[in-house]
Amino acid sequence: MSEPKSVRVDVELAGQKMAFMTSFENEDKLKIAARAVNDQIAQITSGPNKSIERAALMTAVSFAAQIQDLKEQVSVSQEPGVSSAVVTELTKKLDAIEQQIDSALDCLSLPGSPRSIVP
């Protein structure tokens, strides 16, 4: 019996239960990523800033900055044995992640806010 091509993953983000579809191989990665996002949002909203929308945006920007740092590290990597093809592939993957974050921010709408929060 073959494994399903995609699986439903239920996570909690900012107090909201959400369901995602992902490949079986990426299920654990999605759960880890959701936990990281949820933890970051919880940390931000535990202070004086209680806005979930603002916390989500701050989290996205924080992760995007971390991706940018990784891209810069990859581009200046002088590790012996690391081929330019590997560096190019890593850069492509980081670019794809960055585009996914941009797309998510473009259509982000949280409960109580039916509009997109990014024009």
XYZ file of C-alpha atoms in Angstrom:
119
model
C 0.000 0.000 0.000
C 1.551 3.318 -1.014
C 1.720 6.347 1.266
C -0.585 9.298 0.523
C 0.952 12.057 -1.592
C -0.112 14.688 0.918
C -1.169 14.705 4.523
C -3.221 17.099 6.589
C -1.292 18.709 9.420
C -3.201 20.505 12.171
C -1.300 23.172 14.051
C -2.083 26.077 16.344
C -0.916 29.550 15.392
C -1.689 32.542 17.590
C -4.433 30.641 19.378
C -6.101 29.579 16.129
C -6.261 25.985 14.926
C -5.137 25.761 11.314
C -4.879 22.892 8.852
C -2.194 22.609 6.189
C -1.655 20.091 3.451
C 1.911 18.998 2.840
C 3.838 16.045 1.562
C 4.447 13.210 3.973
C 8.199 13.940 3.872
C 7.627 17.558 4.963
C 5.182 16.881 7.798
C 7.778 17.159 10.571
C 9.338 20.261 9.008
C 5.938 21.943 8.852
C 5.235 21.139 12.496
C 8.637 22.505 13.556
C 8.136 25.649 11.471
C 4.635 26.198 12.866
C 5.947 25.758 16.399
C 8.704 28.318 15.741
C 6.211 30.828 14.331
C 3.760 30.229 17.180
C 6.513 30.629 19.796
C 7.715 33.871 18.202
C 4.175 35.302 18.029
C 3.552 34.276 21.659
C 6.774 35.968 22.743
C 5.854 39.192 20.952
C 2.267 39.260 22.253
C 3.356 38.509 25.836
C 4.732 42.051 26.077
C 2.877 45.317 25.663
C 2.097 44.551 21.995
C -1.043 42.385 21.920
C -1.882 42.685 18.218
C -1.783 39.296 16.518
C -1.511 40.963 13.102
C 1.469 43.040 14.207
C 3.098 40.020 15.865
C 2.608 37.933 12.704
C 4.187 40.654 10.579
C 7.071 41.104 13.009
C 7.634 37.329 12.995
C 7.606 37.200 9.201
C 10.078 40.079 8.964
C 12.307 38.472 11.597
C 12.390 35.169 9.716
C 12.912 36.964 6.395
C 15.905 38.781 7.927
C 17.310 35.453 9.107
C 16.910 34.072 5.590
C 18.702 37.111 4.193
C 21.561 36.542 6.651
C 21.809 32.917 5.526
C 21.833 33.973 1.881
C 24.714 36.350 2.571
C 26.617 33.658 4.454
C 26.114 31.213 1.603
C 27.256 33.732 -1.000
C 30.531 34.445 0.824
C 31.143 30.859 1.894
C 34.732 29.868 1.271
C 34.414 26.395 2.726
C 36.788 24.010 1.006
C 34.946 21.219 -0.732
C 31.757 23.216 -1.245
C 31.137 23.468 -4.953
C 29.618 26.511 -6.584
C 26.734 24.250 -7.673
C 25.897 23.548 -4.022
C 26.047 27.248 -3.177
C 23.839 28.048 -6.185
C 21.304 25.391 -5.167
C 21.172 26.676 -1.580
C 20.715 30.224 -2.818
C 17.827 29.103 -5.053
C 16.166 27.358 -2.109
C 16.548 30.437 0.091
C 15.102 32.621 -2.682
C 12.109 30.271 -2.937
C 11.507 30.469 0.814
C 11.728 34.248 0.675
C 9.157 34.323 -2.149
C 6.821 32.110 -0.118
C 7.081 34.519 2.811
C 6.368 37.460 0.505
C 3.325 35.662 -0.936
C 2.031 34.820 2.536
C 2.391 38.433 3.636
C 0.569 39.654 0.514
C -2.546 37.653 1.333
C -2.372 37.568 5.135
C -5.735 38.086 6.725
C -6.339 37.072 10.300
C -9.616 36.544 12.207
C -11.328 39.882 12.763
C -9.537 41.350 9.768
C -11.164 40.203 6.516
C -8.947 42.475 4.452
C -5.394 41.933 3.391
C -3.116 43.758 5.800
C -0.538 44.418 3.120
C -1.779 46.628 0.272
